[in-house]
CSV table of C-alpha atoms in Angstrom, one decimal:
chain,number,residue,atom,x,y,z
A,1,UNK,CA,6.0,24.2,-8.5
A,2,UNK,CA,2.1,24.2,-8.0
A,3,UNK,CA,0.8,20.9,-7.2
A,4,UNK,CA,-0.3,18.7,-10.1
A,5,UNK,CA,-3.9,18.5,-9.1
A,6,UNK,CA,-4.2,22.2,-9.3
A,7,UNK,CA,-2.3,22.2,-12.4
A,8,UNK,CA,-5.1,19.9,-14.4
A,9,UNK,CA,-7.7,21.9,-13.0
A,10,UNK,CA,-6.4,24.7,-14.6
A,11,UNK,CA,-5.1,23.0,-17.8
A,12,UNK,CA,-8.8,21.9,-18.0
A,13,UNK,CA,-10.1,25.2,-17.8
A,14,UNK,CA,-8.0,26.4,-20.5
A,15,UNK,CA,-8.2,23.8,-23.0
A,16,UNK,CA,-12.2,24.4,-22.5
A,17,UNK,CA,-13.0,20.6,-22.9
A,18,UNK,CA,-16.7,19.9,-24.4
A,19,UNK,CA,-17.2,16.7,-22.7
A,20,UNK,CA,-15.7,16.0,-19.2
A,21,UNK,CA,-12.2,14.0,-19.4
A,22,UNK,CA,-10.2,12.4,-17.1
A,23,UNK,CA,-6.7,13.6,-17.0
A,24,UNK,CA,-3.5,12.4,-15.3
A,25,UNK,CA,0.1,13.1,-15.3
A,26,UNK,CA,0.6,10.3,-18.0
A,27,UNK,CA,-2.0,11.5,-20.1
A,28,UNK,CA,-0.8,12.2,-23.7
A,29,UNK,CA,-1.6,15.4,-25.0
A,30,UNK,CA,-2.3,13.9,-28.6
A,31,UNK,CA,-4.7,11.9,-26.9
A,32,UNK,CA,-7.2,14.4,-26.0
A,33,UNK,CA,-10.1,15.4,-28.6
A,34,UNK,CA,-9.6,19.2,-28.0
A,35,UNK,CA,-5.7,19.7,-28.0
A,36,UNK,CA,-5.7,21.9,-31.1
A,37,UNK,CA,-4.1,25.3,-31.8
A,38,UNK,CA,-6.9,27.3,-29.6
A,39,UNK,CA,-6.1,25.0,-26.9
A,40,UNK,CA,-2.3,26.0,-27.0
A,41,UNK,CA,-3.6,29.5,-26.9
A,42,UNK,CA,-5.3,28.9,-23.5
A,43,UNK,CA,-2.4,27.3,-21.9
A,44,UNK,CA,0.0,29.8,-22.7
A,45,UNK,CA,-2.4,32.3,-21.3
A,46,UNK,CA,-3.1,30.1,-18.1
A,47,UNK,CA,0.8,29.9,-17.8
A,48,UNK,CA,1.0,33.7,-17.9
A,49,UNK,CA,-1.9,33.9,-15.7
A,50,UNK,CA,-2.0,31.6,-13.1
A,51,UNK,CA,2.2,31.0,-12.6
A,52,UNK,CA,3.6,33.9,-14.1
A,53,UNK,CA,5.5,31.9,-16.7
A,54,UNK,CA,6.0,32.7,-20.5
A,55,UNK,CA,6.1,29.6,-22.7
A,56,UNK,CA,6.1,29.3,-26.3
A,57,UNK,CA,4.2,27.4,-28.8
A,58,UNK,CA,7.8,25.7,-29.3
A,59,UNK,CA,7.6,24.6,-25.7
A,60,UNK,CA,4.2,22.9,-26.3
A,61,UNK,CA,5.1,21.3,-29.3
A,62,UNK,CA,7.7,19.5,-27.5
A,63,UNK,CA,5.6,18.3,-24.5
A,64,UNK,CA,4.1,14.8,-24.9
A,65,UNK,CA,2.4,14.2,-21.4
A,66,UNK,CA,0.4,16.6,-19.1
A,67,UNK,CA,3.4,15.6,-16.7
A,68,UNK,CA,5.9,17.4,-19.6
A,69,UNK,CA,3.6,20.4,-19.5
A,70,UNK,CA,3.8,20.4,-15.5
A,71,UNK,CA,7.4,20.4,-15.8
A,72,UNK,CA,7.5,23.8,-17.8
A,73,UNK,CA,6.8,25.7,-14.5
A,74,UNK,CA,10.6,24.9,-13.4
B,1,UNK,CA,11.9,57.4,-30.3
B,2,UNK,CA,9.5,55.4,-28.2
B,3,UNK,CA,7.9,58.3,-26.4
B,4,UNK,CA,7.1,61.8,-27.6
B,5,UNK,CA,4.8,64.5,-27.2
B,6,UNK,CA,2.6,66.5,-29.7
B,7,UNK,CA,1.3,69.7,-29.2
B,8,UNK,CA,-1.2,71.9,-31.2
B,9,UNK,CA,-3.5,69.1,-32.6
B,10,UNK,CA,-6.8,68.5,-32.1
B,11,UNK,CA,-8.8,65.3,-33.1
B,12,UNK,CA,-11.8,67.0,-34.6
B,13,UNK,CA,-13.6,63.8,-35.8
B,14,UNK,CA,-13.9,60.3,-36.7
B,15,UNK,CA,-16.3,58.2,-38.9
B,16,UNK,CA,-16.2,54.4,-39.4
B,17,UNK,CA,-18.1,52.5,-42.2
B,18,UNK,CA,-18.2,48.5,-42.3
B,19,UNK,CA,-20.0,46.4,-45.2
B,20,UNK,CA,-23.7,45.4,-44.7
B,21,UNK,CA,-23.0,41.6,-45.0
B,22,UNK,CA,-22.8,39.8,-41.8
B,23,UNK,CA,-21.2,36.2,-41.5
B,24,UNK,CA,-21.5,34.2,-38.3
B,25,UNK,CA,-19.0,32.0,-36.8
B,26,UNK,CA,-21.5,29.8,-35.4
B,27,UNK,CA,-23.3,29.2,-38.6
B,28,UNK,CA,-21.5,30.1,-41.8
B,29,UNK,CA,-18.2,29.0,-41.3
B,30,UNK,CA,-16.1,25.8,-40.0
B,31,UNK,CA,-16.0,23.5,-38.0
B,32,UNK,CA,-18.7,21.6,-38.9
B,33,UNK,CA,-19.6,20.4,-35.7
B,34,UNK,CA,-21.8,23.0,-33.9
B,35,UNK,CA,-20.4,22.1,-30.2
B,36,UNK,CA,-16.6,22.8,-31.5
B,37,UNK,CA,-17.9,26.0,-33.5
B,38,UNK,CA,-19.6,27.3,-29.9
B,39,UNK,CA,-16.0,26.6,-28.2
B,40,UNK,CA,-13.8,28.6,-30.8
B,41,UNK,CA,-16.3,31.3,-30.5
B,42,UNK,CA,-16.3,31.3,-26.7
B,43,UNK,CA,-12.6,31.4,-26.8
B,44,UNK,CA,-11.8,34.0,-29.6
B,45,UNK,CA,-14.9,35.8,-28.5
B,46,UNK,CA,-16.2,36.8,-32.0
B,47,UNK,CA,-19.6,35.6,-33.2
B,48,UNK,CA,-20.1,37.7,-36.3
B,49,UNK,CA,-18.2,39.6,-38.7
B,50,UNK,CA,-18.9,41.9,-41.3
B,51,UNK,CA,-17.4,40.7,-45.0
B,52,UNK,CA,-17.3,43.1,-48.0
B,53,UNK,CA,-18.6,41.7,-51.6
B,54,UNK,CA,-15.9,41.0,-54.1
B,55,UNK,CA,-16.5,44.4,-55.7
B,56,UNK,CA,-16.2,46.6,-52.7
B,57,UNK,CA,-12.5,47.7,-51.5
B,58,UNK,CA,-11.4,48.9,-48.2
B,59,UNK,CA,-11.1,52.2,-50.0
B,60,UNK,CA,-14.4,52.2,-50.8
B,61,UNK,CA,-15.8,51.8,-47.4
B,62,UNK,CA,-13.2,54.5,-46.1
B,63,UNK,CA,-14.2,57.2,-49.0
B,64,UNK,CA,-17.9,56.7,-47.5
B,65,UNK,CA,-16.6,57.3,-43.8
B,66,UNK,CA,-14.8,60.4,-45.0
B,67,UNK,CA,-17.7,62.1,-47.1
B,68,UNK,CA,-19.7,61.5,-43.7
B,69,UNK,CA,-17.2,62.7,-41.9
B,70,UNK,CA,-16.6,65.8,-43.9
B,71,UNK,CA,-20.3,66.4,-44.2
B,72,UNK,CA,-20.9,66.2,-40.3
B,73,UNK,CA,-17.7,68.7,-39.8
B,74,UNK,CA,-19.1,71.0,-42.6
B,75,UNK,CA,-15.2,71.1,-43.8
B,76,UNK,CA,-14.5,72.1,-47.4
B,77,UNK,CA,-12.8,69.8,-49.4
B,78,UNK,CA,-10.4,72.6,-50.6
B,79,UNK,CA,-9.3,72.7,-47.2
B,80,UNK,CA,-7.9,69.4,-46.9
B,81,UNK,CA,-4.0,69.8,-46.9
B,82,UNK,CA,-3.2,65.9,-46.1
B,83,UNK,CA,-4.5,62.6,-46.6
B,84,UNK,CA,-2.8,59.4,-45.3
B,85,UNK,CA,-4.0,56.1,-46.0
B,86,UNK,CA,-2.7,53.3,-43.7
B,87,UNK,CA,-3.8,49.8,-45.2
B,88,UNK,CA,-2.7,46.4,-46.3
B,89,UNK,CA,-5.4,46.4,-48.7
B,90,UNK,CA,-4.8,48.9,-51.2
B,91,UNK,CA,-6.8,49.1,-54.4
B,92,UNK,CA,-3.8,47.9,-56.2
B,93,UNK,CA,-0.1,47.0,-55.3
B,94,UNK,CA,0.8,50.5,-57.2
B,95,UNK,CA,0.1,53.4,-57.2
B,96,UNK,CA,-0.8,54.4,-53.7
B,97,UNK,CA,-4.7,54.4,-52.8
B,98,UNK,CA,-4.2,57.7,-51.0
B,99,UNK,CA,-3.8,59.5,-54.2
B,100,UNK,CA,-6.4,57.5,-56.1
B,101,UNK,CA,-9.0,58.6,-53.1
B,102,UNK,CA,-7.5,62.4,-53.3
B,103,UNK,CA,-9.2,62.3,-56.9
B,104,UNK,CA,-12.3,60.1,-55.9
B,105,UNK,CA,-13.1,62.5,-52.7
B,106,UNK,CA,-12.6,65.5,-55.1
B,107,UNK,CA,-9.7,67.2,-53.0
B,108,UNK,CA,-7.4,69.8,-54.2
B,109,UNK,CA,-3.8,68.9,-56.2
B,110,UNK,CA,-2.3,70.5,-53.2
B,111,UNK,CA,-3.6,68.1,-50.8
B,112,UNK,CA,-0.4,65.6,-49.9
B,113,UNK,CA,-1.5,62.0,-50.2
B,114,UNK,CA,0.5,58.8,-49.8
B,115,UNK,CA,-0.2,55.3,-48.5
B,116,UNK,CA,1.6,53.7,-45.3
B,117,UNK,CA,1.8,49.8,-44.8
B,118,UNK,CA,0.9,48.9,-41.2
B,119,UNK,CA,-2.0,46.4,-39.7
B,120,UNK,CA,-3.3,45.9,-36.6
B,121,UNK,CA,-0.9,48.5,-34.8
B,122,UNK,CA,-1.8,51.3,-37.4
B,123,UNK,CA,-3.9,53.7,-35.4
B,124,UNK,CA,-1.4,55.3,-33.2
B,125,UNK,CA,1.3,55.4,-35.9
B,126,UNK,CA,-1.2,57.1,-38.1
B,127,UNK,CA,-2.6,59.5,-35.6
B,128,UNK,CA,1.4,60.4,-34.9
B,129,UNK,CA,2.3,60.5,-38.3
B,130,UNK,CA,-0.5,63.0,-39.4
B,131,UNK,CA,-0.1,65.1,-36.1
B,132,UNK,CA,3.5,65.5,-36.6
B,133,UNK,CA,2.7,67.2,-39.7
B,134,UNK,CA,0.1,69.3,-38.7
B,135,UNK,CA,2.1,70.4,-35.2
B,136,UNK,CA,5.1,71.3,-37.5
B,137,UNK,CA,2.7,74.2,-38.8
B,138,UNK,CA,2.6,73.3,-42.5
B,139,UNK,CA,-0.8,71.3,-42.4
B,140,UNK,CA,-3.8,73.1,-41.1
B,141,UNK,CA,-6.4,70.1,-41.6
B,142,UNK,CA,-5.8,66.3,-42.5
B,143,UNK,CA,-7.4,63.1,-42.8
B,144,UNK,CA,-6.1,59.8,-41.5
B,145,UNK,CA,-7.9,56.8,-43.5
B,146,UNK,CA,-7.3,53.4,-41.7
B,147,UNK,CA,-8.6,49.9,-42.3
B,148,UNK,CA,-8.4,46.9,-44.1
B,149,UNK,CA,-10.4,43.9,-46.3
B,150,UNK,CA,-9.1,40.6,-44.8
B,151,UNK,CA,-12.6,38.6,-44.0
B,152,UNK,CA,-12.6,35.3,-45.5
B,153,UNK,CA,-14.8,32.5,-44.5
B,154,UNK,CA,-11.8,30.2,-43.8
B,155,UNK,CA,-10.5,31.9,-40.8
B,156,UNK,CA,-12.8,33.0,-37.8
B,157,UNK,CA,-11.1,36.2,-36.9
B,158,UNK,CA,-11.0,39.1,-39.5
B,159,UNK,CA,-13.7,41.5,-40.2
B,160,UNK,CA,-13.8,44.4,-42.8
B,161,UNK,CA,-14.0,48.2,-42.3
B,162,UNK,CA,-12.5,51.5,-43.5
B,163,UNK,CA,-12.5,54.6,-41.5
B,164,UNK,CA,-11.4,58.1,-41.3
B,165,UNK,CA,-10.2,60.5,-38.8
B,166,UNK,CA,-9.8,64.1,-38.5
B,167,UNK,CA,-7.2,66.1,-37.3
B,168,UNK,CA,-6.8,69.9,-37.1
B,169,UNK,CA,-4.1,72.6,-36.0
B,170,UNK,CA,-5.4,74.0,-32.7
B,171,UNK,CA,-3.3,76.1,-30.6
B,172,UNK,CA,-5.8,75.3,-27.6
B,173,UNK,CA,-5.3,71.4,-28.3
B,174,UNK,CA,-4.0,69.2,-25.0
B,175,UNK,CA,-0.8,67.2,-26.0
B,176,UNK,CA,-1.1,64.1,-27.3
B,177,UNK,CA,1.1,61.3,-26.1
B,178,UNK,CA,2.8,58.4,-27.6
B,179,UNK,CA,4.7,55.4,-27.1
B,180,UNK,CA,5.7,53.3,-30.6
B,181,UNK,CA,7.7,50.8,-31.2
B,182,UNK,CA,8.8,48.0,-33.8
B,183,UNK,CA,10.4,44.3,-34.0
B,184,UNK,CA,11.2,43.2,-37.2
B,185,UNK,CA,12.5,39.9,-36.0
B,186,UNK,CA,9.0,38.9,-35.4
B,187,UNK,CA,8.2,39.6,-39.0
B,188,UNK,CA,7.0,35.8,-39.8
B,189,UNK,CA,4.6,35.9,-37.2
B,190,UNK,CA,2.0,37.5,-39.5
B,191,UNK,CA,2.7,37.1,-43.2
B,192,UNK,CA,1.9,37.1,-46.6
B,193,UNK,CA,4.7,35.7,-48.0
B,194,UNK,CA,4.1,35.4,-52.0
B,195,UNK,CA,3.7,38.5,-54.4
B,196,UNK,CA,6.3,40.9,-53.3
B,197,UNK,CA,9.9,41.0,-54.7
B,198,UNK,CA,11.3,38.5,-52.5
B,199,UNK,CA,9.2,35.8,-53.4
B,200,UNK,CA,7.1,36.3,-56.9
B,201,UNK,CA,4.0,34.9,-57.4
B,202,UNK,CA,4.0,31.9,-59.9
B,203,UNK,CA,1.4,29.6,-60.6
B,204,UNK,CA,2.5,26.8,-58.4
B,205,UNK,CA,1.5,29.4,-55.3
B,206,UNK,CA,-2.1,29.0,-56.5
B,207,UNK,CA,-2.6,25.3,-55.9
B,208,UNK,CA,-4.1,24.7,-52.9
B,209,UNK,CA,-3.0,22.0,-50.3
B,210,UNK,CA,-4.9,20.0,-47.4
B,211,UNK,CA,-3.5,20.7,-43.8
B,212,UNK,CA,-3.5,18.3,-40.9
B,213,UNK,CA,-6.8,19.9,-39.8
B,214,UNK,CA,-8.3,19.5,-43.2
B,215,UNK,CA,-8.1,22.9,-44.1
B,216,UNK,CA,-7.1,24.1,-47.7
B,217,UNK,CA,-4.2,26.5,-47.9
B,218,UNK,CA,-2.4,27.7,-50.7
B,219,UNK,CA,0.8,29.9,-51.1
B,220,UNK,CA,-1.1,33.0,-51.4
B,221,UNK,CA,-3.0,32.9,-48.1
B,222,UNK,CA,-2.0,34.8,-45.0
B,223,UNK,CA,0.4,32.9,-42.4
B,224,UNK,CA,-0.7,33.9,-38.7
B,225,UNK,CA,1.7,32.0,-36.0
B,226,UNK,CA,-1.2,32.2,-33.1
B,227,UNK,CA,1.1,31.5,-30.4
B,228,UNK,CA,3.8,33.6,-31.4
B,229,UNK,CA,1.1,36.4,-31.9
B,230,UNK,CA,-0.4,36.1,-28.4
B,231,UNK,CA,2.9,35.9,-26.7
B,232,UNK,CA,3.8,39.1,-28.6
B,233,UNK,CA,0.8,40.8,-27.8
B,234,UNK,CA,0.5,39.7,-23.9
B,235,UNK,CA,4.1,40.4,-23.0
B,236,UNK,CA,4.6,44.0,-24.7
B,237,UNK,CA,1.5,45.8,-24.8
B,238,UNK,CA,0.9,46.0,-20.9
B,239,UNK,CA,4.4,47.5,-20.1
B,240,UNK,CA,4.2,49.9,-23.2
B,241,UNK,CA,0.7,51.1,-21.6
B,242,UNK,CA,2.2,51.6,-18.3
B,243,UNK,CA,5.3,53.5,-19.9
B,244,UNK,CA,3.0,56.2,-21.8
B,245,UNK,CA,0.9,56.5,-19.0
B,246,UNK,CA,4.0,57.6,-16.7
B,247,UNK,CA,5.3,59.5,-19.4
B,248,UNK,CA,2.3,61.7,-19.4
B,249,UNK,CA,2.4,61.6,-16.1
B,250,UNK,CA,-1.1,60.3,-15.7
B,251,UNK,CA,-2.6,57.2,-13.3
B,252,UNK,CA,-4.7,54.8,-14.8
B,253,UNK,CA,-7.7,56.5,-13.1
B,254,UNK,CA,-7.2,59.6,-15.2
B,255,UNK,CA,-7.9,58.0,-18.7
B,256,UNK,CA,-11.5,57.4,-19.2
B,257,UNK,CA,-11.5,54.8,-22.3
B,258,UNK,CA,-8.8,52.2,-23.0
B,259,UNK,CA,-9.4,51.2,-26.8
B,260,UNK,CA,-7.5,48.5,-27.7
B,261,UNK,CA,-6.9,46.7,-31.0
B,262,UNK,CA,-9.6,44.0,-31.2
B,263,UNK,CA,-7.3,41.0,-31.8
B,264,UNK,CA,-9.5,37.9,-30.0
B,265,UNK,CA,-10.7,37.6,-26.9
B,266,UNK,CA,-8.0,35.8,-25.3
B,267,UNK,CA,-5.4,38.2,-26.0
B,268,UNK,CA,-7.6,41.3,-25.2
B,269,UNK,CA,-8.8,39.8,-21.8
B,270,UNK,CA,-4.9,38.9,-20.9
B,271,UNK,CA,-4.0,42.7,-21.3
B,272,UNK,CA,-6.8,43.9,-19.7
B,273,UNK,CA,-6.4,41.9,-16.7
B,274,UNK,CA,-2.6,42.3,-16.3
B,275,UNK,CA,-3.2,46.2,-16.5
B,276,UNK,CA,-5.9,45.6,-13.7
B,277,UNK,CA,-8.5,47.9,-16.0
B,278,UNK,CA,-11.9,47.6,-15.5
B,279,UNK,CA,-14.6,46.0,-18.1
B,280,UNK,CA,-16.5,49.1,-18.5
B,281,UNK,CA,-13.5,51.1,-19.2
B,282,UNK,CA,-12.3,48.9,-21.9
B,283,UNK,CA,-14.9,48.8,-24.9
B,284,UNK,CA,-14.8,45.7,-27.1
B,285,UNK,CA,-16.2,45.3,-30.7
B,286,UNK,CA,-14.9,41.7,-31.1
B,287,UNK,CA,-18.4,39.8,-30.4
B,288,UNK,CA,-20.0,41.5,-33.5
B,289,UNK,CA,-17.1,43.1,-35.7
B,290,UNK,CA,-14.3,40.8,-35.1
B,291,UNK,CA,-10.7,41.9,-35.7
B,292,UNK,CA,-11.2,44.5,-38.1
B,293,UNK,CA,-7.3,45.2,-38.5
B,294,UNK,CA,-6.3,48.7,-37.9
B,295,UNK,CA,-9.8,50.1,-38.1
B,296,UNK,CA,-10.5,48.7,-34.8
B,297,UNK,CA,-10.0,51.3,-32.5
B,298,UNK,CA,-11.9,53.5,-34.7
B,299,UNK,CA,-14.7,51.2,-35.4
B,300,UNK,CA,-14.7,50.6,-31.4
B,301,UNK,CA,-14.8,54.0,-30.6
B,302,UNK,CA,-17.7,54.6,-33.2
B,303,UNK,CA,-19.7,51.6,-32.3
B,304,UNK,CA,-19.7,51.9,-28.7
B,305,UNK,CA,-18.6,55.7,-27.3
B,306,UNK,CA,-19.7,57.8,-30.4
B,307,UNK,CA,-22.4,59.7,-28.2
B,308,UNK,CA,-20.3,60.0,-25.4
B,309,UNK,CA,-17.0,61.3,-27.4
B,310,UNK,CA,-19.2,64.0,-29.2
B,311,UNK,CA,-20.0,65.5,-25.7
B,312,UNK,CA,-17.6,67.2,-23.2
B,313,UNK,CA,-14.2,66.2,-22.7
B,314,UNK,CA,-12.8,62.6,-22.4
B,315,UNK,CA,-9.5,61.1,-22.0
B,316,UNK,CA,-8.8,57.8,-24.2
B,317,UNK,CA,-5.9,55.7,-24.1
B,318,UNK,CA,-5.5,54.1,-27.6
B,319,UNK,CA,-3.7,50.8,-28.1
B,320,UNK,CA,-2.7,48.9,-31.4
B,321,UNK,CA,-0.6,45.9,-31.6
B,322,UNK,CA,0.3,43.3,-34.4
B,323,UNK,CA,2.1,42.4,-37.7
B,324,UNK,CA,5.3,43.5,-38.1
B,325,UNK,CA,5.8,42.8,-35.4
B,326,UNK,CA,4.8,46.2,-34.2
B,327,UNK,CA,3.1,48.1,-31.3
B,328,UNK,CA,2.1,51.8,-30.0
B,329,UNK,CA,0.0,53.7,-27.8
B,330,UNK,CA,-1.3,57.2,-27.8
B,331,UNK,CA,-3.1,59.4,-24.9
B,332,UNK,CA,-5.4,61.6,-26.8
B,333,UNK,CA,-8.0,64.1,-24.9
B,334,UNK,CA,-10.9,64.4,-27.0
B,335,UNK,CA,-13.3,67.2,-26.7
B,336,UNK,CA,-16.6,67.9,-28.6
B,337,UNK,CA,-15.5,65.9,-31.5
B,338,UNK,CA,-17.5,64.9,-34.5
B,339,UNK,CA,-18.8,61.3,-34.1
B,340,UNK,CA,-21.2,60.0,-36.8
B,341,UNK,CA,-22.9,56.7,-35.8
B,342,UNK,CA,-21.6,53.6,-37.8
B,343,UNK,CA,-22.1,53.5,-41.5
B,344,UNK,CA,-23.1,50.1,-43.1
B,345,UNK,CA,-22.5,50.3,-47.0
């Protein structure tokens, strides 16, 4: 599994935040202003291209925190 | 079937027509905050789109493209043996738009004309269908009309266009190679659920509701599962492209241009990167013409390559994918074809 720090950097780029945000393992996805359908597509592409891992919209819907997303890497 | 070869079919020319009206995702559409609109445009890669006025149908755009193409080719109308329309924006639920266009174009009664219901994947399927009729020997000259009228102000993706492609019987034409696929288990990913026989329209479908993002939707609107479409496109298209290349015994370098359906930037860039293709070989019309459904391949060839493809010989790989779910690729050599500049109507 990739380390969490790099994962968060990739997540930041994938979501394309308009203002810088501080993200930790416990950050709730719902608390992020840009956590929308566009961000979900960016994160699916990130899993595919950066980690060679296929995830679906259902995987994202079940994830509550950044840690949950990170664990999808398996 | 998956892979197949067509012989004796020449792509003689192509014309594309878009509405004059330009809609900007930065100034004309939601969301309300400029920075959010900029983020949207940055990620989907679509800044402006073409939107037909209320009176203008897909068939009106396709008719203009066809008239221009026939004129440029100097083909006589009585020579046209077949007219296939591939659209999901027919003039009426019935009868078929192709038959109405047979009359509007002044084609003879001996022209075989019918519609096919395909969307974003349409182009390689349409080339294969008309090409098969020509290759079989009975049809000498045929027209393939592809496109849709799907632009709205509510969604930032879709854009309108009508296109015409001319195919003819030619014993010296290089072979065309195809890989065509379907997966109906994903039919709900892009869907207009109301108005058919499974769920007939009733007045309750016309009542709009506000969703969690503040958008108004009624039962008559298109349903699009963005995550499912993205996963489908980026997982299925690259291996299908590799498969048709292998089947045709061609390397990636043997192909001059890779023309893909213009879905959105995230999908198209992922496909391009997975295949390791250089940007200059993969033309895009997403920034200025958005997602023109099945017309996106001919629109992209017309808008970006029409001067190049009109001279010399070029090998083009055509990749369509989308609603159905359905995806197909074709390798077509285009030599000194007739490519009028983009028409605005």
